[in-house]
mmCIF file of C-alpha atoms in Angstrom:
data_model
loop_
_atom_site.group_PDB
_atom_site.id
_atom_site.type_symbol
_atom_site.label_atom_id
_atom_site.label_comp_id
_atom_site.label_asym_id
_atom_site.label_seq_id
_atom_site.Cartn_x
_atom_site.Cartn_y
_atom_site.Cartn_z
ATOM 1 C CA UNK A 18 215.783 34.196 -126.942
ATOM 2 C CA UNK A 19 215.104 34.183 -130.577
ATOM 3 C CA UNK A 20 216.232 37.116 -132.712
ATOM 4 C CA UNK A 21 213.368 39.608 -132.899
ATOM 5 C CA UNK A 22 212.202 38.994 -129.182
ATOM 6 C CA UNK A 23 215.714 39.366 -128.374
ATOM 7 C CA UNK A 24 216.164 42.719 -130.207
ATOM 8 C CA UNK A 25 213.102 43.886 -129.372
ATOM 9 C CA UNK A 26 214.300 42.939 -125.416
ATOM 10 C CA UNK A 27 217.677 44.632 -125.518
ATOM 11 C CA UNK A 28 216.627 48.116 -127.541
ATOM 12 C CA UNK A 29 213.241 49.002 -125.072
ATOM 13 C CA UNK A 30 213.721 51.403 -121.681
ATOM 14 C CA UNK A 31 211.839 48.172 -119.869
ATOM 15 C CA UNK A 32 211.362 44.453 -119.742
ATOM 16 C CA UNK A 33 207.562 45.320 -118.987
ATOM 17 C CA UNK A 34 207.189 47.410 -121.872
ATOM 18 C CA UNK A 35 209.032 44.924 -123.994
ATOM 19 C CA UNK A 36 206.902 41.881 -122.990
ATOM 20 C CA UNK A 37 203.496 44.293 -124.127
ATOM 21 C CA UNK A 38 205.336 45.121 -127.581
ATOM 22 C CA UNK A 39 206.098 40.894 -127.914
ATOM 23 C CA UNK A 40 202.465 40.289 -126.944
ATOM 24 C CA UNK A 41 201.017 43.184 -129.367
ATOM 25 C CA UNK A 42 203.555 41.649 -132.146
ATOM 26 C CA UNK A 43 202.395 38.098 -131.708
ATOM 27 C CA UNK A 44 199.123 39.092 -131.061
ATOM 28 C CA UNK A 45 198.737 41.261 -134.799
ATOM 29 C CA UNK A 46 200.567 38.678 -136.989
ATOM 30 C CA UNK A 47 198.368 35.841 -135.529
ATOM 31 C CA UNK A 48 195.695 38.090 -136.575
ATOM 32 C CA UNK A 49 196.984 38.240 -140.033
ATOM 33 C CA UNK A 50 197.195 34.523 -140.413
ATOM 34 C CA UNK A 51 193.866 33.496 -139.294
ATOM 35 C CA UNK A 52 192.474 36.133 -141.288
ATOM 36 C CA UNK A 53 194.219 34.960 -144.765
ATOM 37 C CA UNK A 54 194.321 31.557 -144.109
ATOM 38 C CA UNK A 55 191.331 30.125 -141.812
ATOM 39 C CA UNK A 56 188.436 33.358 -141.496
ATOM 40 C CA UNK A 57 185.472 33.448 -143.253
ATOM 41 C CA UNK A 58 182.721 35.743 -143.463
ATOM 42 C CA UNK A 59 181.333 35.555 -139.846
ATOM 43 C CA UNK A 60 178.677 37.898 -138.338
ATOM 44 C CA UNK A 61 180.795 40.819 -136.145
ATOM 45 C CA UNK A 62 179.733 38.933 -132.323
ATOM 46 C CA UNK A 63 181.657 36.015 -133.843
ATOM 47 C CA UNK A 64 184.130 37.884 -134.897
ATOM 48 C CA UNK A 65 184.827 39.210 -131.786
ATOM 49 C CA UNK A 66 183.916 36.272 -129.921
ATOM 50 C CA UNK A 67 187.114 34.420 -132.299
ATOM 51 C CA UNK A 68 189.494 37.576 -131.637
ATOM 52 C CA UNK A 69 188.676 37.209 -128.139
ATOM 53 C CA UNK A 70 189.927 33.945 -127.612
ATOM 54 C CA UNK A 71 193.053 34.590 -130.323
ATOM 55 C CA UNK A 72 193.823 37.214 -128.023
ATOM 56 C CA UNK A 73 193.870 34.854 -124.988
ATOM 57 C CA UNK A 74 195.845 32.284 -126.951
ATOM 58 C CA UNK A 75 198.900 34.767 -127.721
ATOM 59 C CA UNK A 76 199.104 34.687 -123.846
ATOM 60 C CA UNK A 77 200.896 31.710 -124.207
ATOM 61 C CA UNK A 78 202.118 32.482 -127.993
ATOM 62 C CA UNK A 79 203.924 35.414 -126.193
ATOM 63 C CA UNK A 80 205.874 33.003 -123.202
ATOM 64 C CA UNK A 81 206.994 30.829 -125.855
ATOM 65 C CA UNK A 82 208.135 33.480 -127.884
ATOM 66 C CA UNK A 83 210.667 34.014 -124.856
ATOM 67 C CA UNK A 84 212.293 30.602 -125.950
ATOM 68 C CA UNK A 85 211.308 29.762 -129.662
ATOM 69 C CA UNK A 86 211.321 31.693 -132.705
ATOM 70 C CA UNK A 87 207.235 32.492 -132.878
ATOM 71 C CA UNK A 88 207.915 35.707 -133.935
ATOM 72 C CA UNK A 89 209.933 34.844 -137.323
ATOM 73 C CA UNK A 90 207.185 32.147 -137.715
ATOM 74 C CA UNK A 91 204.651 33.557 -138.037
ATOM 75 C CA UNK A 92 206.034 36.593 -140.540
ATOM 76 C CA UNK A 93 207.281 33.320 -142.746
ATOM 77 C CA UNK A 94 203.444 31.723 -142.343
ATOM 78 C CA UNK A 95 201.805 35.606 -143.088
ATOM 79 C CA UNK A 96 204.246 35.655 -146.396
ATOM 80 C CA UNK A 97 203.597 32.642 -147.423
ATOM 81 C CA UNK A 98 199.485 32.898 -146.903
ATOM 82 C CA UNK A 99 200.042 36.702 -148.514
ATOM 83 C CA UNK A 100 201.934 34.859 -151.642
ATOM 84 C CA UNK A 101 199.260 32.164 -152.040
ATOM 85 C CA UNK A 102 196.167 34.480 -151.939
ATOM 86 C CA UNK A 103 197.740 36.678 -154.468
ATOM 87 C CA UNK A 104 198.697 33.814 -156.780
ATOM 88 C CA UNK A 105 195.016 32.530 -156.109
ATOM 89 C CA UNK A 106 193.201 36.465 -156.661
ATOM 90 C CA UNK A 107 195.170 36.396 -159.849
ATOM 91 C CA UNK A 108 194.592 33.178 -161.377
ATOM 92 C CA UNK A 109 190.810 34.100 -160.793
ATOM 93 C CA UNK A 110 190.695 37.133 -162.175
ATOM 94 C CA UNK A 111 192.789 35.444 -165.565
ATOM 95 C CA UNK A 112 189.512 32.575 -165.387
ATOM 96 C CA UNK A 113 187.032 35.273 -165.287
ATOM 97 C CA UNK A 114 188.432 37.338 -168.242
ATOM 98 C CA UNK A 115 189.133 33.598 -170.215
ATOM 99 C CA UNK A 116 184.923 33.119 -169.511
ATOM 100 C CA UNK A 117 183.927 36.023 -170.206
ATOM 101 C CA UNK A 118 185.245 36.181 -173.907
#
């Protein structure tokens, strides 16, 4: 097991309850990612239509987490999305003040 899963593994009362905390864990920071590096501005059925189907995909996210380091990888993909967007916010806020003068 990789380090979080296996952390999170040895410190809960249960195995059950641990595999729902893995799942909820994979399941909100592959929200994060597709939401700062692939969403766009969809109607809310989409939306939920999209979430639906990331939800059924961390099925799987969650049985490999057992074996690889998913967990760690996607916090390292989430900080690296969260560093680019604010690099990118910032350097279009600097453009906007540079056209407005």
């Amino acid at each position: 097991m990789s380090g979080i899963t296996r952390y999170i593994y040895e410190n809960m009362p249960s195995y059950e309850s641990a595999g729902y905390v893995v799942f909820i864990l994979v399941f909100i920071l592959s929200a994060i990612v597709f939401k700062l590096g692939f969403a766009r501005e969809l109607p809310l059925l989409k939306n939920i239509i999209i979430y639906t189907f990331l939800l059924i995909g961390c099925i799987m996210l969650t049985f490999f987490a057992l074996f690889l380091p998913m967990v760690e990888g996607l916090i390292v993909a989430a900080l690296i999305l969260i560093v680019y967007k604010s690099r990118r916010w910032r350097e279009e806020r600097e453009e906007r003040k540079v056209s407005v003068k």
